[in-house]
Coordinates of C-alpha atoms in Angstrom, one line a residue:
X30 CA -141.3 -138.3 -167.4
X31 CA -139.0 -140.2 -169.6
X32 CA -139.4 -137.4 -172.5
X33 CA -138.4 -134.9 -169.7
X34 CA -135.1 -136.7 -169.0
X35 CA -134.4 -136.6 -172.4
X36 CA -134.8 -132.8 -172.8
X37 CA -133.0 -132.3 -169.5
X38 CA -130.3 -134.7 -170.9
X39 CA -130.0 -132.9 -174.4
X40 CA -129.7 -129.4 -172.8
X41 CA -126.8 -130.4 -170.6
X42 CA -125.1 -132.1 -173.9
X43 CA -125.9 -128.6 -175.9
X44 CA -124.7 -126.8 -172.8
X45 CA -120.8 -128.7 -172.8
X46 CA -121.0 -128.5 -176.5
X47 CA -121.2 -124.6 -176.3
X48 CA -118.7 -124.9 -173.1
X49 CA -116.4 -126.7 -175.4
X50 CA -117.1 -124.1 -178.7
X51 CA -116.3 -121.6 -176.3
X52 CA -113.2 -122.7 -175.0
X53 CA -112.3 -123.4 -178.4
X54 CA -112.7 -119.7 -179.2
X55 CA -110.6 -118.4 -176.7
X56 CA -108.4 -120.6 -177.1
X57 CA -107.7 -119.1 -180.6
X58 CA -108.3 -115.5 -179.5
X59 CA -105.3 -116.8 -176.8
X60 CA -102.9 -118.2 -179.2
X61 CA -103.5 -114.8 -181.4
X62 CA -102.8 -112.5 -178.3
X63 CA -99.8 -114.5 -177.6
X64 CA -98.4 -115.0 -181.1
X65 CA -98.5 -111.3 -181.1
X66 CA -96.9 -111.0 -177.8
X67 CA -94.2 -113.1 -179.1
X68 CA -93.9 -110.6 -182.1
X69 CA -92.3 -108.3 -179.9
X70 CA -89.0 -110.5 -179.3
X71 CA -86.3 -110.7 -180.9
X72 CA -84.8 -113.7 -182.7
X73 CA -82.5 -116.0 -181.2
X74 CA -80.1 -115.1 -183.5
X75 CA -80.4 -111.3 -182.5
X76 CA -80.3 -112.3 -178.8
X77 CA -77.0 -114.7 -179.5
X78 CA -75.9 -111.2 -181.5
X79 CA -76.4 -109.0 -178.4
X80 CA -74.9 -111.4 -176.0
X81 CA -71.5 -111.6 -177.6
X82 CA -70.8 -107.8 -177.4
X83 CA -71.4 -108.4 -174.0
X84 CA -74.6 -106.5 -173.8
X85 CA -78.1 -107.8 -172.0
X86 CA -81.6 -107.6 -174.5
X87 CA -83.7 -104.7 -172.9
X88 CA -86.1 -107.4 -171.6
X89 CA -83.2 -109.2 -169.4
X90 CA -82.2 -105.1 -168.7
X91 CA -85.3 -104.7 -167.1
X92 CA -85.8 -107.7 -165.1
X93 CA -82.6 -106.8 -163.4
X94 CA -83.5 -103.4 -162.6
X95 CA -87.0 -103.9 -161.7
X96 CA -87.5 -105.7 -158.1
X97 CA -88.8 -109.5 -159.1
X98 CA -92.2 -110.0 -161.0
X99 CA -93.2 -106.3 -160.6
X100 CA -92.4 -104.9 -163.9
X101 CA -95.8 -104.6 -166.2
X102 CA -95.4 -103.6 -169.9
X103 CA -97.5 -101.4 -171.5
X104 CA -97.8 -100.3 -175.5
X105 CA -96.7 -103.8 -175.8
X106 CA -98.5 -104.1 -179.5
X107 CA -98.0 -101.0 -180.9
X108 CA -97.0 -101.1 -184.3
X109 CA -94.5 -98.7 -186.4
X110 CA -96.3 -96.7 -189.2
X111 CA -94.1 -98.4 -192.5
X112 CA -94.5 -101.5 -194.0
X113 CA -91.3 -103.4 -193.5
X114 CA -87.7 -102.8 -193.1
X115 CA -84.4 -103.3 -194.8
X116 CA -84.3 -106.6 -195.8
X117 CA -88.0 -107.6 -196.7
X118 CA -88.6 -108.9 -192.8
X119 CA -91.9 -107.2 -191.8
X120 CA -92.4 -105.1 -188.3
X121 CA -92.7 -106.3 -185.2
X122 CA -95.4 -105.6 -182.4
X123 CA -93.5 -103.5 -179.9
X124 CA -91.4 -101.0 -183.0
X125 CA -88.3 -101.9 -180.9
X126 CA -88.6 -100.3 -177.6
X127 CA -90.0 -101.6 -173.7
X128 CA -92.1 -99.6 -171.9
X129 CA -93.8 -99.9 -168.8
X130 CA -93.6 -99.7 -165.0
X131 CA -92.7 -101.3 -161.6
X132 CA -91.0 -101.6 -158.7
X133 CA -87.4 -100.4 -157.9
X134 CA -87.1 -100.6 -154.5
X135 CA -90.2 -100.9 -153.9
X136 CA -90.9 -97.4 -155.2
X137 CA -93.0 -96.9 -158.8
X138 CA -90.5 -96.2 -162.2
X139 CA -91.2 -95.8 -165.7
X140 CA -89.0 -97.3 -168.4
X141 CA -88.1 -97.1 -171.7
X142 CA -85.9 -99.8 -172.7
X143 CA -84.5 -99.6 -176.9
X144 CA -84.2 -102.7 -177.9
X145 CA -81.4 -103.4 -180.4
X146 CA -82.7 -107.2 -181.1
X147 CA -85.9 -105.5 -182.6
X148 CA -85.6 -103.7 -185.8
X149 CA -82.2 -102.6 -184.4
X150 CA -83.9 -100.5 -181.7
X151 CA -84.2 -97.6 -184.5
X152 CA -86.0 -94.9 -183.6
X153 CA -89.5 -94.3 -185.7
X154 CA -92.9 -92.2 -184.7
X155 CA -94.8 -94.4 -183.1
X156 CA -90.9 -95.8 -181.1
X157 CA -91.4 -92.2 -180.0
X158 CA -94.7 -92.0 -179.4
X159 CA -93.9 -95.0 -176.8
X160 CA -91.3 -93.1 -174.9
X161 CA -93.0 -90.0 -174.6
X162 CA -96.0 -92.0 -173.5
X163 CA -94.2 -93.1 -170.5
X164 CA -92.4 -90.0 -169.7
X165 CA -96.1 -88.0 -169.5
X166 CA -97.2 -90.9 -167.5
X167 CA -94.1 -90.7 -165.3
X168 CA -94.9 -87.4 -164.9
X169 CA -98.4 -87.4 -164.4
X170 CA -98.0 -90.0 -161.4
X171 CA -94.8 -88.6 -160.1
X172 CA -92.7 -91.4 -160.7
X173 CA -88.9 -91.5 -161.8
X174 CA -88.6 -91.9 -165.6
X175 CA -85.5 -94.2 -166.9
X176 CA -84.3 -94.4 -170.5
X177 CA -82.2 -97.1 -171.5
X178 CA -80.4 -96.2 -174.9
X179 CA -79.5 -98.8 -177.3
X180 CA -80.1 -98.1 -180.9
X181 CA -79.2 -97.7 -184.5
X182 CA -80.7 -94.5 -184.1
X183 CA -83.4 -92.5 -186.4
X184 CA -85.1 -95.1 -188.5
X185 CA -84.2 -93.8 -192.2
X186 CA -87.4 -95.3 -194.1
X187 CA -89.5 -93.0 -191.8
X188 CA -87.7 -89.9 -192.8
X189 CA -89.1 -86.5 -190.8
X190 CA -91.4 -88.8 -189.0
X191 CA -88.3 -90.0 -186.9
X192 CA -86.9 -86.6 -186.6
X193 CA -89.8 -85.4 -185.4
X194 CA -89.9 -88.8 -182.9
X195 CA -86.8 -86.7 -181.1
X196 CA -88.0 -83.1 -180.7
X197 CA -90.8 -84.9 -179.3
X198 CA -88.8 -86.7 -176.8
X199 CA -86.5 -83.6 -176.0
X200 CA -89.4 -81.6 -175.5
X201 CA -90.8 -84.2 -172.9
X202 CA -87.8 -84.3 -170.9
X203 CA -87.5 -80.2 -170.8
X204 CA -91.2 -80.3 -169.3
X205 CA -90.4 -83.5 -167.2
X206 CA -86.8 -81.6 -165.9
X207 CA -87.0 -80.6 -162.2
X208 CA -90.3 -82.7 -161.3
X209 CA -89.1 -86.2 -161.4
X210 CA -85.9 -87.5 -161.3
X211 CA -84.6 -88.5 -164.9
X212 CA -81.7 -91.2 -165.6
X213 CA -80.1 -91.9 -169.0
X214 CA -78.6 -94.9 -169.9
X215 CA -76.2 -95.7 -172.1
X216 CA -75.5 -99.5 -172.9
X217 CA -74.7 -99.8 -176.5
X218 CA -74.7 -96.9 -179.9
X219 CA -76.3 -93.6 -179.1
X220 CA -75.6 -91.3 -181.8
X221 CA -76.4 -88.1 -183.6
X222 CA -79.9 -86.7 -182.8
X223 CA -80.3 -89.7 -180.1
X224 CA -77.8 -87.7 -177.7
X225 CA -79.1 -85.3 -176.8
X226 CA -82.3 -86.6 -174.7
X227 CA -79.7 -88.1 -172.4
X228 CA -78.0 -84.7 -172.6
X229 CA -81.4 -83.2 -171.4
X230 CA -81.8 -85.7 -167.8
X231 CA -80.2 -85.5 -164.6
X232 CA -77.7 -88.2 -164.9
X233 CA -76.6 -89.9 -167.4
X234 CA -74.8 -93.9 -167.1
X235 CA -72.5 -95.6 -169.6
X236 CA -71.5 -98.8 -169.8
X237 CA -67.5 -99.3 -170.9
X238 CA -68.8 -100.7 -174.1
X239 CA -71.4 -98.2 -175.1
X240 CA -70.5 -94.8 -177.0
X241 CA -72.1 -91.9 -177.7
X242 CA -71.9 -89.2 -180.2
X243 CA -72.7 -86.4 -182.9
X244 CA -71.3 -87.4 -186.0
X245 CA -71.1 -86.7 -189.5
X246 CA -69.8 -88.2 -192.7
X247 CA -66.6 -87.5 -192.2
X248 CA -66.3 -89.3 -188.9
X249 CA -68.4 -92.0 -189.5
X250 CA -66.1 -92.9 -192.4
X251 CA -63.0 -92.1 -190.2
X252 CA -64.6 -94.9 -188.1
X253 CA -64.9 -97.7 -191.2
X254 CA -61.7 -97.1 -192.1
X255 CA -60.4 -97.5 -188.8
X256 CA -58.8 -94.5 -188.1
X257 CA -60.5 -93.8 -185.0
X258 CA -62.0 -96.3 -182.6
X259 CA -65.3 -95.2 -181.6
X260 CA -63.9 -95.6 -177.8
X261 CA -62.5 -93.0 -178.9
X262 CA -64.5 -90.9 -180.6
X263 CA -67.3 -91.1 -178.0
X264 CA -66.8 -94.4 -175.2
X265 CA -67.6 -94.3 -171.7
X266 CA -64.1 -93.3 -170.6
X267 CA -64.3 -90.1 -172.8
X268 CA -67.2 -88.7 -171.7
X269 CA -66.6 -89.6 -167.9
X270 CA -63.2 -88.6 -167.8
X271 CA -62.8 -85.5 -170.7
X272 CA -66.3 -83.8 -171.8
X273 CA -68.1 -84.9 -168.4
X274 CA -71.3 -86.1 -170.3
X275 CA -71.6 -89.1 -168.6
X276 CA -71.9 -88.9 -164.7
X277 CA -71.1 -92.1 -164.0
X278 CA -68.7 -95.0 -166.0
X279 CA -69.8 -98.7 -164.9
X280 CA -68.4 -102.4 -166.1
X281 CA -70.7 -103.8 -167.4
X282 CA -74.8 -103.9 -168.2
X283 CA -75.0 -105.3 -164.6
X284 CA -72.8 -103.2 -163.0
X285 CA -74.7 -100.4 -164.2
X286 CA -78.4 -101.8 -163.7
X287 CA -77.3 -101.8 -159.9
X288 CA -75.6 -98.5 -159.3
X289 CA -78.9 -97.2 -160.9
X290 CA -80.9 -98.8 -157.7
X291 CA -78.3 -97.2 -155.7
X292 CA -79.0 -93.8 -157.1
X293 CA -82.7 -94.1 -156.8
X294 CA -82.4 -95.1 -153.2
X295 CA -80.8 -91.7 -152.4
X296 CA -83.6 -89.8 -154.6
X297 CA -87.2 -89.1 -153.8
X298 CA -90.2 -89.7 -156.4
X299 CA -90.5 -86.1 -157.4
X300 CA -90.5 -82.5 -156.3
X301 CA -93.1 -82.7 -153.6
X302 CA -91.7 -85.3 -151.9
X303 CA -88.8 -85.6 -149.8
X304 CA -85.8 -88.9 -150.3
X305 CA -85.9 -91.6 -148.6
X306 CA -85.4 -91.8 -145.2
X307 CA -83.1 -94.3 -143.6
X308 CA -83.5 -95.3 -139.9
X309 CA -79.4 -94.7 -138.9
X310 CA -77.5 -96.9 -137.1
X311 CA -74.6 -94.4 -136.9
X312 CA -74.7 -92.7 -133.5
X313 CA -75.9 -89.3 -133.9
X314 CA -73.4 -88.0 -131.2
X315 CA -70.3 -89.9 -132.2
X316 CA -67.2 -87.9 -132.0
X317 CA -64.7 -88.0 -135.4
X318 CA -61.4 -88.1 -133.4
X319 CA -59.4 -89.3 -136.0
X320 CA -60.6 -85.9 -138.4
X321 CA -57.9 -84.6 -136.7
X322 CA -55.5 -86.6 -138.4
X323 CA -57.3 -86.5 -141.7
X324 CA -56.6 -82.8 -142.2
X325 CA -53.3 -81.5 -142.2
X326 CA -53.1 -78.1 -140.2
X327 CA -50.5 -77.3 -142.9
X328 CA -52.4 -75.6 -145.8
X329 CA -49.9 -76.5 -148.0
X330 CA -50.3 -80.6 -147.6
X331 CA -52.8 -82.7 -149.4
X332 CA -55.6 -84.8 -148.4
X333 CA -57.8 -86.9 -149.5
X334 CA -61.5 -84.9 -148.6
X335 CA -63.3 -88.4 -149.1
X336 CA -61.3 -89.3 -145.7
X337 CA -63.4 -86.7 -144.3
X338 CA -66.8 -87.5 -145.8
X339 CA -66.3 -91.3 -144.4
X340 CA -66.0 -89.6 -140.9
X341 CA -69.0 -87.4 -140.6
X342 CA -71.5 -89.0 -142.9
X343 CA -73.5 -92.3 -141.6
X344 CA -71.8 -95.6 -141.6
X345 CA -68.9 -93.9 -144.0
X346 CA -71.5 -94.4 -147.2
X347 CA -70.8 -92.3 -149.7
X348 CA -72.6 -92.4 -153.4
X349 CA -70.0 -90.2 -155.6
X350 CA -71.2 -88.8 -158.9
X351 CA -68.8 -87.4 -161.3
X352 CA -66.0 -88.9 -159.9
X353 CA -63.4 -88.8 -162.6
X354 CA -64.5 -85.5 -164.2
X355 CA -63.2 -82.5 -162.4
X356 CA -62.1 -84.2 -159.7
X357 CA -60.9 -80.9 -158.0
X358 CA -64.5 -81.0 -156.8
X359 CA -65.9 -83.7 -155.3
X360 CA -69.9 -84.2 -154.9
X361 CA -72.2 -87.1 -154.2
X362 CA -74.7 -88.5 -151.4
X363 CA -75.0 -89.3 -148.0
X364 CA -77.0 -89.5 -145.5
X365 CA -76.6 -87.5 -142.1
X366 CA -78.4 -89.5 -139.3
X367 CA -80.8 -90.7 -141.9
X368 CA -81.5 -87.8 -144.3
X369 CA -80.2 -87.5 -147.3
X370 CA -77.9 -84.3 -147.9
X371 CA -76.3 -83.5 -151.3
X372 CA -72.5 -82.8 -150.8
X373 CA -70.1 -80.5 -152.4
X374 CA -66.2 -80.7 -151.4
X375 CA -63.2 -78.9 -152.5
X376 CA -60.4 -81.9 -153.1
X377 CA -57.0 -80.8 -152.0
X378 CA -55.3 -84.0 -154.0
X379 CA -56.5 -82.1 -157.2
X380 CA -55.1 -78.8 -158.4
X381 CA -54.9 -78.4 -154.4
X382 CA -58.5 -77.7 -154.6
X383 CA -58.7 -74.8 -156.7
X384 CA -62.0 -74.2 -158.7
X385 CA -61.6 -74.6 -161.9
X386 CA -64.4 -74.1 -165.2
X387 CA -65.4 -78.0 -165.2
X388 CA -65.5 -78.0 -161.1
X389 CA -68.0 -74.4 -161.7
X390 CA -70.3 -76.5 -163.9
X391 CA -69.9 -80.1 -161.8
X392 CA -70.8 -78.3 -158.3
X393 CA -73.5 -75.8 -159.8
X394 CA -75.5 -78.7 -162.2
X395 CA -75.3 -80.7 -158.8
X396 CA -76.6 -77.8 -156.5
X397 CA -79.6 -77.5 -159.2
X398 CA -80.2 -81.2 -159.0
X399 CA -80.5 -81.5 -154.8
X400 CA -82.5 -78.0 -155.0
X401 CA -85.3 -79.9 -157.4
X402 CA -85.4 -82.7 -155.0
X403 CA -85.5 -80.8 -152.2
X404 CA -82.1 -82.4 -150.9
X405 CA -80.1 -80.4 -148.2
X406 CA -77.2 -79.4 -149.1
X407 CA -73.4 -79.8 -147.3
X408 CA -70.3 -77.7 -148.6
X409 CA -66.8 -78.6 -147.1
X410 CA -65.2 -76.0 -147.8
X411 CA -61.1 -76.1 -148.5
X412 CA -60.3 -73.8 -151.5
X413 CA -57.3 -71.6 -152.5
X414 CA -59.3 -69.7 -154.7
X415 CA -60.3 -69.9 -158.5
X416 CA -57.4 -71.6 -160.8
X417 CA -55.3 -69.2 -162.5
X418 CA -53.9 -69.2 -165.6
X419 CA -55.2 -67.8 -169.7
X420 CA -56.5 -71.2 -170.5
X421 CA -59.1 -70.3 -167.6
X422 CA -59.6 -66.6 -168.6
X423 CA -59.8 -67.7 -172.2
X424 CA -62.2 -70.5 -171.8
X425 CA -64.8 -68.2 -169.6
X426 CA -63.9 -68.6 -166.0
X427 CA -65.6 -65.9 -165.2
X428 CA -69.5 -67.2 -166.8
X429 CA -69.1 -70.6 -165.9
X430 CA -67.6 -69.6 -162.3
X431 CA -70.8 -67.5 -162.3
X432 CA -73.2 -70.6 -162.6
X433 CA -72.1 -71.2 -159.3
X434 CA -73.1 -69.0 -157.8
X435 CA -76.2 -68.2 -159.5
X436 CA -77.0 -72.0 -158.4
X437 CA -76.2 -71.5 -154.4
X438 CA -78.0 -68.7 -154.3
X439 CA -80.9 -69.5 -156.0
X440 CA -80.8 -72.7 -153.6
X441 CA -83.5 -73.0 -151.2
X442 CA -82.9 -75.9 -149.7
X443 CA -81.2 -75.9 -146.7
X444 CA -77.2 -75.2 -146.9
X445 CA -74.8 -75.9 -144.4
X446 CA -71.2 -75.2 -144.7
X447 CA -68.4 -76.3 -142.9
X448 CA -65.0 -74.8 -143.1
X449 CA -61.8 -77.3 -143.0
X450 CA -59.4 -75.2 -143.5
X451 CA -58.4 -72.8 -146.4
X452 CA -61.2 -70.2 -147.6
X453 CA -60.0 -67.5 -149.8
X454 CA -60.8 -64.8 -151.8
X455 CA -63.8 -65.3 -154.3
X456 CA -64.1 -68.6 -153.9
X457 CA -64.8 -68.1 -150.1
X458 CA -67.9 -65.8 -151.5
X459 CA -69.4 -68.4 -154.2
X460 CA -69.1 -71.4 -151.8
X461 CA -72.1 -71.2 -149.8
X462 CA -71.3 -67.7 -147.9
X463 CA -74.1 -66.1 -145.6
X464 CA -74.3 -63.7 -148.6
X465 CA -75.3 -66.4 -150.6
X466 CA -78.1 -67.3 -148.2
X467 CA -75.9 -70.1 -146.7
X468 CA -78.1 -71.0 -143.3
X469 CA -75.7 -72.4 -140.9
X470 CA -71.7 -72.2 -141.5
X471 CA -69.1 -73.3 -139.2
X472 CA -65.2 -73.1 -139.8
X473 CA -62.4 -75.6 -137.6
X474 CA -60.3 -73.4 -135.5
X475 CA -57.0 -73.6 -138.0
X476 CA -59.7 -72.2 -140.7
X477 CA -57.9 -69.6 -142.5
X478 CA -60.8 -67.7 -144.1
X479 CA -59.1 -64.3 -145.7
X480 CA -58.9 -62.4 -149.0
X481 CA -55.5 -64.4 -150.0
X482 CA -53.4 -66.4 -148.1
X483 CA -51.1 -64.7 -145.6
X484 CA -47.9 -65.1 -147.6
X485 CA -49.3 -64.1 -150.8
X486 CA -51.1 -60.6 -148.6
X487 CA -47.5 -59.7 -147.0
X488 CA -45.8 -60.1 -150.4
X489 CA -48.1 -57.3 -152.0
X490 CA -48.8 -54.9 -148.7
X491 CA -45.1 -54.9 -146.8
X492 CA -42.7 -55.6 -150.0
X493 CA -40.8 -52.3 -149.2
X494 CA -40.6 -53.3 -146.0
X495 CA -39.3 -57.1 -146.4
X496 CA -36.6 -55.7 -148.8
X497 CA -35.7 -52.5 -146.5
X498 CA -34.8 -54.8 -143.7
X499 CA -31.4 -56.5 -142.8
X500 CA -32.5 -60.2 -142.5
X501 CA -35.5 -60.0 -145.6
X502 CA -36.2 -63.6 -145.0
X503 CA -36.8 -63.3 -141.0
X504 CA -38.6 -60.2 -141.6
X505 CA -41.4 -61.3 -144.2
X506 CA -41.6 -64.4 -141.5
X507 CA -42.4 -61.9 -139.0
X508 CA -44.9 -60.4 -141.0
X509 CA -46.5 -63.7 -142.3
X510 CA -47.0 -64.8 -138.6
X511 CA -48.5 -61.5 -137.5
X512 CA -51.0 -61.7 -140.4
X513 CA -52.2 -64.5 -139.7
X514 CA -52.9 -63.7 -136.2
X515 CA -54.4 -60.8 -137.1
X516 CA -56.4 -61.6 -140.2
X517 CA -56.1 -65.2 -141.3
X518 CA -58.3 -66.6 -138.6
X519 CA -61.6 -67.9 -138.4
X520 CA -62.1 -65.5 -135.5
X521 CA -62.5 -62.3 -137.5
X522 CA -65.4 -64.0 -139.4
X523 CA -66.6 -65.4 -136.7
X524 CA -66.7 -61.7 -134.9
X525 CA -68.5 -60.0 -137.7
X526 CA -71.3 -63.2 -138.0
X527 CA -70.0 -64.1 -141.3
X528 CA -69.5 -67.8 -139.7
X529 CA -72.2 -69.1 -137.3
X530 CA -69.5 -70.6 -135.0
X531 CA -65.7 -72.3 -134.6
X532 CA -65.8 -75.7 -133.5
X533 CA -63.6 -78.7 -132.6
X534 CA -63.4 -81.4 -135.3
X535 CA -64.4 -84.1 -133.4
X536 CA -67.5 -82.4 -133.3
X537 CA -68.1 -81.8 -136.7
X538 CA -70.8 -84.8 -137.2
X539 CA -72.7 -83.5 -134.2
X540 CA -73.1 -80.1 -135.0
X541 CA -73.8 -80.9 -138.6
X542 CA -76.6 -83.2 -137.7
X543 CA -78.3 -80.7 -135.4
X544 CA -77.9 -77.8 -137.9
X545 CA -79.6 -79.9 -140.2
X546 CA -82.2 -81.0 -137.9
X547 CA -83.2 -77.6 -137.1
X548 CA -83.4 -76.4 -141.0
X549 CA -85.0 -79.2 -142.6
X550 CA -88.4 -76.8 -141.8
X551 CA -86.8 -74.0 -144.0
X552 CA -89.4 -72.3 -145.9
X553 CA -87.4 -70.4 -148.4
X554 CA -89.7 -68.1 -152.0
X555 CA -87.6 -65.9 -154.2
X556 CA -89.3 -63.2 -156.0
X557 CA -91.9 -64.1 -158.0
X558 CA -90.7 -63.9 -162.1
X559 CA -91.2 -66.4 -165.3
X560 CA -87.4 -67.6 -164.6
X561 CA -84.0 -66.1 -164.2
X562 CA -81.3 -66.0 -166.3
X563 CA -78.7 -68.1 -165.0
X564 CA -75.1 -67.9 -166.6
X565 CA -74.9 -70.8 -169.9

């Protein structure tokens, strides 16, 4: 009995001794996996670095974008393919970029974050390997894919292997373009090569202290000598305001973090699914009285077409994208008793609302963009005609004018046009016009909708008359009023079926809503082909 204590006793003590052996063991395997995990950080000296050009570290990036404790890494201890780097330190786990998933919104997104604290987030193979990782994942699941650009760009000690990293990525983002949603953005250097994968997504962000651009030795030793900035050479401001690059300008790394969660709140997942819906608040009925304030009935004053967006569109919200880049055109999101619509509107404050070649390319890379994501689309409609002038002629008016149209009618989404109050010539035609498969158009009753303004008509048809009468001036007044009766109506439109209807302003939201109501089961195929050839 006592012997079988004994045993008993000394199997329980070889039993904690192998408990304890054991713990022991993972403990080590533990501190390995974490040591390697904290490989993948930068120093504190590279955080303190980031932090005074007022820039976040892509792990801080990500925890504000992603909703709280949601965001899981992935590739976390991937290693690039050299030895070491400049300056004898050896690689880091990670090769200087973040990738993973999580919530935004409570809806699945893929990241890849560069960070600048890690080998100064230069781009090598197996950095590329990452991204393009993610972005076949992203599109595999049919999640949003969002790249946040912060590097030194291609990593020189790789050589072709970091060239190659890009094609890769480009390549990625021309299958991934159209399925999911794709957002660039730019929140420190992004230059040469590294440009044009943001070039290649649907929106692109900068930060006021990032920049972006192809360069060469020339400029980048204009830039150490000083003799350009690079704010000027390639900042935020330039490409929001002169080469339209980026879509949208923001403060700060913040700033931009959370007009990115705005965005994705007004985009779905992918192609097959529809954007989010939003239970309105905003009566469906409600009439816009004060519209007819907004609008002048005189086509020669200004107004501000915003002013008319807050007034239909649900609680006033509006989410503008390329706002200071042909701002003759004005489009963004809204939401019209809960569905989200794409909207396109002429700006009378601008070039009195003229289309231009930058407003052609803002309208018709935004028409492309809601027809992907299956996002109806709203045209107000207030236009002049095309801007005159060489400049225009010389700089292809005519192609670039043409991707607009290729892009409404291509559309199949469905389009809804409204009418405020001018509508001439050819730009009444590319705007969403019944012959471009427009569904449901209405015009306000002072809609002038003609081949030119009547002024402009009675100076080219009755010139002999005007200068053959006795009072020239009361005569070409004469014939300005009767043209416009006659011909510079809604009504003539409206008899023909060209228009769907003239209504009051005030009813403008209304009418809108049940248009939209009634197409949103629009079943639209072109003829089948490989793809069209749409004006570049």
């Amino acid at each position: 009995m006592i012997r079988e204590q004994a045993n008993i006793t000394n199997h329980a003590l070889r039993i904690t001794n192998w408990k304890e052996n054991m713990a022991k063991e993972m403990e080590a395997y533990l501190q390995d996996l974490r040591q390697r995990k904290a490989e993948t950080l930068g120093t504190e000296k590279d955080i303190e670095k980031q932090h005074s050009k007022g820039r976040l570290t892509a792990r801080e990036r990500i925890d504000l974008l992603f909703d709280p404790d949601t965001f899981e890494e992935i590739d976390s201890l991937v290693l690039p393919r050299h030895e070491s780097y400049p300056g004898g330190k050896t690689s880091r786990n990670g090769d200087g970029v973040v990738t993973g998933y999580g919530l935004v919104n409570g809806r699945h997104v893929f990241i890849a974050a560069q960070d600048v604290s890690v080998m100064g987030g230069s781009l090598g193979e197996m950095h590329a390997n990452k991204i393009v990782k993610a972005m076949r994942m992203a599109l595999l699941y049919g999640c949003p894919f969002i790249a946040l650009n912060d590097s030194g760009g291609a990593r020189i000690q790789e050589g072709v292997d970091s060239l190659g990293g890009y094609a890769k990525i480009f390549d990625a983002n021309c299958e991934a373009s159209g399925v999911i949603p794709q957002l660039s953005l730019i929140m420190g250097p992004c230059a040469g090569g590294a440009v044009y994968s943001p070039a290649l997504t649907d929106f692109v962000f900068m930060t006021e202290n990032s920049f972006m651009f192809i360069t060469g030795p020339d400029v980048v030793k204009s830039v150490m000598q000083e003799s350009v900035s690079l704010e000027d050479l390639g900042g935020g401001m330039i490409h929001s305001q002169e080469s339209g690059v980026a879509h949208f300008l923001t403060g700060d790394d913040r700033d931009c973090l959370n007009r990115v969660r705005q965005l994705l709140s007004y985009l779905p997942a992918n192609n097959k699914e529809d954007a989010p819906y939003v239970r309105p608040v905003d009566d469906p009925r409600r009439l816009c009285t004060e519209l007819e304030k907004i609008v002048p009935t005189d086509p020669h004053k200004p107004y501000d077409v915003r002013q008319v967006i807050a007034s239909i569109f649900d609680d006033g919200a509006f989410f503008e994208v390329h706002s200071l880049w042909a701002e003759n055109m004005v489009v963004g999101y809204a939401r019209l008793n809960g569905h989200v619509v794409g909207i396109i509107a002429n700006q009378p404050m601008v070039l009195a609302g003229c289309i231009d070649i930058k407003a052609s390319i803002k309208a018709a890379h935004f028409i492309r963009i809601c027809d992907a994501y299956n996002i109806p689309i709203v045209t107000l409609q207030d236009v002049p005609g095309f801007l005159p002038g060489t400049d225009q002629e010389y700089g292809g008016i005519i192609r670039n004018g043409a991707r607009m149209i290729y892009a409404y009618s291509e559309a199949t989404v469905p389009k809804l046009m409204l009418i405020l109050r001018k509508s001439y010539g050819g730009a009444y035609c590319v705007m969403s016009s019944k012959g471009l498969r427009g569904d449901l158009l209405y015009a306000w009753p002072n809609a002038e909708i003609a081949v030119m303004g009547a002024e402009g008509a009675v100076n080219i048809l009755f010139r002999r008359d005007v200068q053959a009468a006795n009072d020239p001036q009361a005569k070409r007044e004469e014939l300005v009023a009767d043209y416009e009766r006659k011909f510079n109506n809604p009504y003539v439109a409206a008899a023909r079926g060209l228009i769907d209807d003239v209504i009051e302003p005030k009813d403008s939201r209304r009418v809108l809503i049940r248009a939209l109501e009634v197409t949103l089961s629009k079943r639209e195929r072109h003829l089948p082909k490989k793809h069209g050839i749409s004006p570049m």
